[in-house]
Amino acid sequence: MLITCTHCQTKNRVPDERASHDPVCGRCGRALLSGEVMVLDESTFDAVVAGSELPVLVDFWAPWCGPCRMMAPQFEEAARRLKGRALLVKVNSDEAPRLSQRFAIRSIPTLIQFRAGQELQRLSGALQASQIIGWIK
């Protein structure tokens, strides 16, 4: 499968059976699937979301949003539990207004699931880790 490094935006080919064995980027050497939530912005979003064959779950959020802050630990837990099976990323909608406009973000938190750069589904509102995991499968 192809996975784009969230750090340097280099596309990496990772055999499916190696996805759970902590693959690293061939260019920068950083973890490709660390099980951590990665932060994307307007300059990195398209390369990472379109360049990954894994499902990518994007959390559009803002630091002033109470439900966003309440969901953050749940999103991080879901990222750990989905390590090697999905890439979970956050986009600060205040710092990425063009992305928020492009995806018609009207309320936050909004979760959008992508596969190969195509939007598959979306939900608005805070979720528990188990709900996030169940929704992405």
XYZ file of N, CA and C in Angstrom:
411
model
N 0.832 -1.177 0.000
C 0.000 0.000 0.000
C 0.879 1.243 0.000
N 0.339 2.331 -0.485
C 1.045 3.612 -0.464
C 0.607 4.412 0.749
N 1.593 4.987 1.420
C 1.330 5.860 2.559
C 2.213 7.090 2.397
N 1.605 8.248 2.436
C 2.373 9.487 2.343
C 2.786 9.922 3.742
N 4.058 10.203 3.900
C 4.595 10.653 5.179
C 3.974 12.002 5.552
N 3.434 12.085 6.761
C 2.821 13.338 7.209
C 3.870 14.393 7.534
N 5.136 13.996 7.635
C 6.203 14.925 7.986
C 6.846 15.565 6.754
N 7.159 14.740 5.726
C 7.877 15.273 4.556
C 7.101 15.102 3.251
N 5.906 14.538 3.295
C 5.012 14.323 2.160
C 5.590 13.418 1.073
N 6.497 12.517 1.438
C 7.045 11.539 0.500
C 6.158 10.306 0.494
N 5.845 9.804 -0.709
C 5.062 8.581 -0.821
C 5.958 7.384 -0.547
N 5.469 6.466 0.279
C 6.202 5.268 0.660
C 5.339 4.048 0.357
N 5.946 3.027 -0.207
C 5.252 1.764 -0.435
C 5.546 0.864 0.759
N 4.477 0.387 1.402
C 4.589 -0.463 2.578
C 3.785 -1.731 2.308
N 4.421 -2.906 2.383
C 3.655 -4.144 2.225
C 2.553 -4.227 3.286
N 1.377 -4.689 2.907
C 0.243 -4.750 3.828
C 0.596 -5.437 5.141
N 1.342 -6.533 5.054
C 1.665 -7.291 6.257
C 2.648 -6.553 7.167
N 3.298 -5.492 6.687
C 4.263 -4.733 7.487
C 3.649 -3.471 8.108
N 2.390 -3.186 7.791
C 1.761 -1.954 8.282
C 1.727 -1.884 9.803
N 1.616 -3.000 10.480
C 1.556 -2.984 11.941
C 2.934 -3.100 12.593
N 4.001 -3.095 11.790
C 5.362 -3.246 12.317
C 6.153 -1.937 12.314
N 5.480 -0.827 12.539
C 6.116 0.481 12.673
C 7.002 0.864 11.489
N 6.446 0.904 10.261
C 7.269 1.309 9.116
C 7.700 2.769 9.244
N 8.852 3.071 8.662
C 9.372 4.442 8.686
C 9.487 4.968 7.259
N 9.510 6.269 7.133
C 9.637 6.923 5.843
C 11.041 6.676 5.282
N 11.098 6.316 4.015
C 12.381 6.080 3.368
C 13.189 7.342 3.179
N 12.549 8.493 3.243
C 13.261 9.761 3.045
C 13.705 10.400 4.358
N 12.753 10.590 5.285
C 13.099 11.320 6.513
C 13.301 10.408 7.720
N 12.922 9.129 7.615
C 13.146 8.180 8.687
C 12.156 8.251 9.835
N 11.129 9.071 9.719
C 10.141 9.185 10.791
C 9.045 8.142 10.613
N 8.354 7.838 11.686
C 7.307 6.819 11.670
C 6.169 7.212 10.726
N 5.754 6.242 9.904
C 4.623 6.471 8.997
C 3.290 6.214 9.693
N 3.252 5.192 10.523
C 2.023 4.788 11.199
C 2.304 4.648 12.690
N 2.455 5.775 13.335
C 2.875 5.785 14.735
C 1.739 5.515 15.708
N 0.506 5.579 15.236
C -0.624 5.455 16.139
C -0.923 6.754 16.850
N -0.293 7.817 16.412
C -0.531 9.146 16.979
C -1.330 9.982 15.991
N -2.069 10.933 16.510
C -2.805 11.870 15.668
C -1.804 12.856 15.085
N -1.850 13.025 13.776
C -0.954 13.954 13.098
C -1.721 15.243 12.772
N -1.012 16.348 12.704
C -1.614 17.638 12.397
C -1.302 17.980 10.946
N -2.346 18.312 10.195
C -2.180 18.749 8.811
C -2.634 20.192 8.689
N -2.115 20.854 7.654
C -2.537 22.215 7.355
C -2.808 22.313 5.858
N -3.023 23.517 5.384
C -3.370 23.690 3.968
C -2.242 23.264 3.033
N -1.014 23.311 3.489
C 0.105 22.946 2.614
C 0.367 21.438 2.584
N -0.099 20.700 3.577
C 0.186 19.263 3.644
C -1.037 18.380 3.424
N -2.211 18.935 3.503
C -3.447 18.151 3.487
C -3.582 17.277 2.242
N -3.527 17.865 1.068
C -3.791 17.105 -0.160
C -2.791 15.973 -0.379
N -1.524 16.236 -0.132
C -0.508 15.196 -0.348
C -0.756 13.999 0.553
N -1.080 14.235 1.804
C -1.267 13.138 2.756
C -2.588 12.414 2.518
N -3.669 13.145 2.371
C -4.984 12.522 2.234
C -5.108 11.774 0.907
N -4.659 12.384 -0.174
C -4.752 11.716 -1.480
C -3.682 10.653 -1.660
N -2.589 10.762 -0.919
C -1.465 9.852 -1.111
C -1.460 8.640 -0.205
N -2.549 8.375 0.484
C -2.605 7.223 1.378
C -3.686 6.260 0.924
N -3.328 4.995 0.850
C -4.310 3.973 0.511
C -5.064 3.485 1.745
N -4.577 3.857 2.925
C -5.312 3.573 4.152
C -6.453 4.576 4.283
N -7.487 4.222 5.017
C -8.498 5.238 5.320
C -7.848 6.374 6.104
N -8.235 7.595 5.794
C -7.754 8.765 6.525
C -8.971 9.421 7.158
N -8.924 9.577 8.470
C -10.007 10.223 9.188
C -9.518 11.588 9.641
N -10.196 12.621 9.169
C -9.804 14.004 9.456
C -10.779 14.598 10.465
N -10.217 15.156 11.527
C -10.994 15.870 12.542
C -10.792 17.360 12.318
N -11.845 18.039 11.841
C -11.816 19.492 11.729
C -12.251 20.024 13.090
N -11.403 20.850 13.711
C -11.612 21.296 15.076
C -11.089 22.716 15.244
N -11.254 23.275 16.435
C -10.674 24.579 16.795
C -10.379 24.563 18.292
N -9.335 25.272 18.711
C -8.945 25.240 20.125
C -9.976 25.850 21.074
N -10.837 26.726 20.594
C -11.839 27.358 21.453
C -13.102 26.517 21.612
N -13.202 25.411 20.880
C -14.405 24.578 20.831
C -14.409 23.558 21.974
N -15.354 23.685 22.900
C -15.454 22.770 24.027
C -15.632 21.314 23.619
N -16.596 20.992 22.737
C -16.749 19.600 22.312
C -15.496 19.056 21.606
N -14.786 19.916 20.892
C -13.543 19.484 20.235
C -12.511 19.071 21.275
N -12.375 19.886 22.321
C -11.415 19.579 23.374
C -11.821 18.323 24.144
N -13.130 18.121 24.310
C -13.610 16.916 24.998
C -13.351 15.668 24.165
N -13.433 15.787 22.851
C -13.250 14.635 21.987
C -11.774 14.324 21.736
N -10.880 15.272 21.923
C -9.460 15.090 21.596
C -8.859 13.825 22.206
N -9.036 13.539 23.499
C -8.448 12.308 24.038
C -9.080 11.042 23.432
N -10.348 11.116 23.075
C -11.017 9.977 22.444
C -10.457 9.738 21.039
N -10.197 10.819 20.327
C -9.626 10.732 18.980
C -8.210 10.140 19.060
N -7.446 10.560 20.069
C -6.091 10.027 20.265
C -6.128 8.539 20.604
N -7.081 8.135 21.430
C -7.235 6.716 21.769
C -7.606 5.909 20.522
N -8.504 6.437 19.715
C -8.889 5.754 18.468
C -7.682 5.616 17.542
N -6.838 6.644 17.478
C -5.636 6.588 16.636
C -4.710 5.469 17.100
N -4.535 5.336 18.401
C -3.687 4.260 18.934
C -4.262 2.887 18.593
N -5.560 2.748 18.749
C -6.198 1.457 18.511
C -6.316 1.109 17.026
N -6.290 2.109 16.164
C -6.378 1.873 14.715
C -5.003 1.889 14.037
N -3.941 1.888 14.831
C -2.576 1.929 14.293
C -2.392 0.834 13.236
N -1.909 1.234 12.072
C -1.660 0.301 10.983
C -2.874 0.041 10.113
N -4.050 0.491 10.553
C -5.276 0.261 9.783
C -5.909 1.542 9.266
N -5.539 2.681 9.873
C -6.087 3.976 9.460
C -5.142 5.067 9.928
N -5.239 6.207 9.291
C -4.448 7.378 9.647
C -5.411 8.433 10.169
N -5.221 8.873 11.406
C -6.088 9.890 11.996
C -5.319 11.201 12.081
N -5.933 12.247 11.530
C -5.281 13.554 11.463
C -6.250 14.640 11.922
N -5.677 15.769 12.343
C -6.460 16.921 12.768
C -6.136 18.116 11.878
N -7.160 18.917 11.627
C -7.005 20.174 10.910
C -7.671 21.257 11.748
N -6.893 22.252 12.155
C -7.435 23.393 12.890
C -8.180 24.270 11.886
N -9.498 24.304 11.999
C -10.305 25.021 11.008
C -10.050 26.529 11.027
N -9.605 27.073 12.151
C -9.271 28.500 12.211
C -7.990 28.801 11.442
N -7.033 27.871 11.473
C -5.757 28.070 10.796
C -5.772 27.590 9.342
N -6.834 26.891 8.945
C -6.949 26.379 7.576
C -8.318 26.751 7.012
N -8.595 28.054 6.892
C -9.938 28.463 6.452
C -10.290 28.001 5.036
N -9.307 27.874 4.147
C -9.610 27.408 2.792
C -10.057 25.952 2.792
N -9.438 25.123 3.638
C -9.877 23.734 3.747
C -11.276 23.660 4.348
N -11.529 24.471 5.364
C -12.855 24.495 5.975
C -13.911 24.907 4.953
N -13.588 25.880 4.136
C -14.526 26.319 3.101
C -14.676 25.248 2.024
N -13.582 24.673 1.579
C -13.600 23.640 0.534
C -14.467 22.445 0.923
N -14.427 22.049 2.203
C -15.198 20.900 2.650
C -16.485 21.301 3.363
N -16.863 22.563 3.231
C -18.129 23.074 3.758
C -18.317 22.709 5.230
N -17.308 23.002 6.031
C -17.376 22.736 7.462
C -18.253 23.813 8.096
N -19.397 23.400 8.609
C -20.363 24.336 9.192
C -20.400 24.253 10.717
N -19.981 23.109 11.261
C -19.918 22.961 12.707
C -18.708 22.096 13.030
N -18.220 22.261 14.244
C -17.066 21.470 14.660
C -17.373 20.868 16.025
N -16.819 19.720 16.317
C -15.947 18.938 15.449
C -16.732 18.270 14.317
N -16.091 18.186 13.177
C -16.609 17.427 12.038
C -15.543 16.432 11.637
N -15.933 15.175 11.529
C -15.045 14.109 11.088
C -15.397 13.744 9.656
N -14.365 13.675 8.802
C -14.561 13.247 7.419
C -13.619 12.089 7.160
N -14.184 11.018 6.627
C -13.383 9.847 6.267
C -13.088 9.889 4.772
N -11.802 9.726 4.436
C -11.334 9.724 3.056
C -10.689 8.382 2.734
N -10.763 8.001 1.483
C -9.999 6.860 0.971
C -9.495 7.295 -0.394
N -8.147 7.250 -0.583
C -7.493 7.677 -1.828
C -7.937 9.084 -2.235
N -8.089 9.954 -1.253
C -8.418 11.343 -1.526
C -9.895 11.634 -1.730
N -10.731 10.619 -1.735
C -12.163 10.803 -1.954
C -12.920 10.744 -0.632
N -13.794 11.709 -0.415
C -14.615 11.707 0.789
C -15.611 10.550 0.728
N -15.636 9.754 1.797
C -16.574 8.634 1.874
C -17.785 8.965 2.738
N -17.528 9.602 3.881
C -18.616 9.931 4.789
C -18.153 10.990 5.772
N -19.133 11.598 6.455
C -18.811 12.609 7.465
C -19.830 12.577 8.586
N -19.372 13.030 9.744
C -20.202 13.161 10.939
C -19.816 14.442 11.654
N -20.769 15.075 12.283
C -20.481 16.239 13.118
C -20.845 15.909 14.549
N -20.066 16.439 15.475
C -20.307 16.219 16.889
C -19.228 15.344 17.500
N -19.100 15.458 18.812
C -18.083 14.705 19.543
C -18.489 13.239 19.658
N -17.497 12.359 19.515
C -17.713 10.915 19.600
C -16.747 10.298 20.596
N -17.109 9.134 21.110
C -16.232 8.330 21.942
C -15.286 7.537 21.037
N -14.170 7.060 21.582
C -13.191 6.296 20.801
C -13.842 5.083 20.143
N -14.673 4.369 20.871
C -15.327 3.176 20.301
C -16.232 3.531 19.136
N -16.894 4.685 19.196
C -17.748 5.127 18.096
C -16.910 5.489 16.876
N -15.784 6.137 17.091
C -14.883 6.496 15.992
C -14.371 5.234 15.321
N -13.941 4.272 16.112
C -13.411 3.016 15.568
C -14.487 2.272 14.793
N -15.671 2.183 15.349
C -16.774 1.513 14.673
C -17.185 2.205 13.389
N -17.086 3.513 13.380
C -17.491 4.280 12.203
C -16.508 4.143 11.069
N -15.227 3.989 11.364
C -14.209 3.954 10.308
C -14.090 2.580 9.677
N -14.607 1.543 10.282
C -14.504 0.201 9.707
C -15.463 0.011 8.559
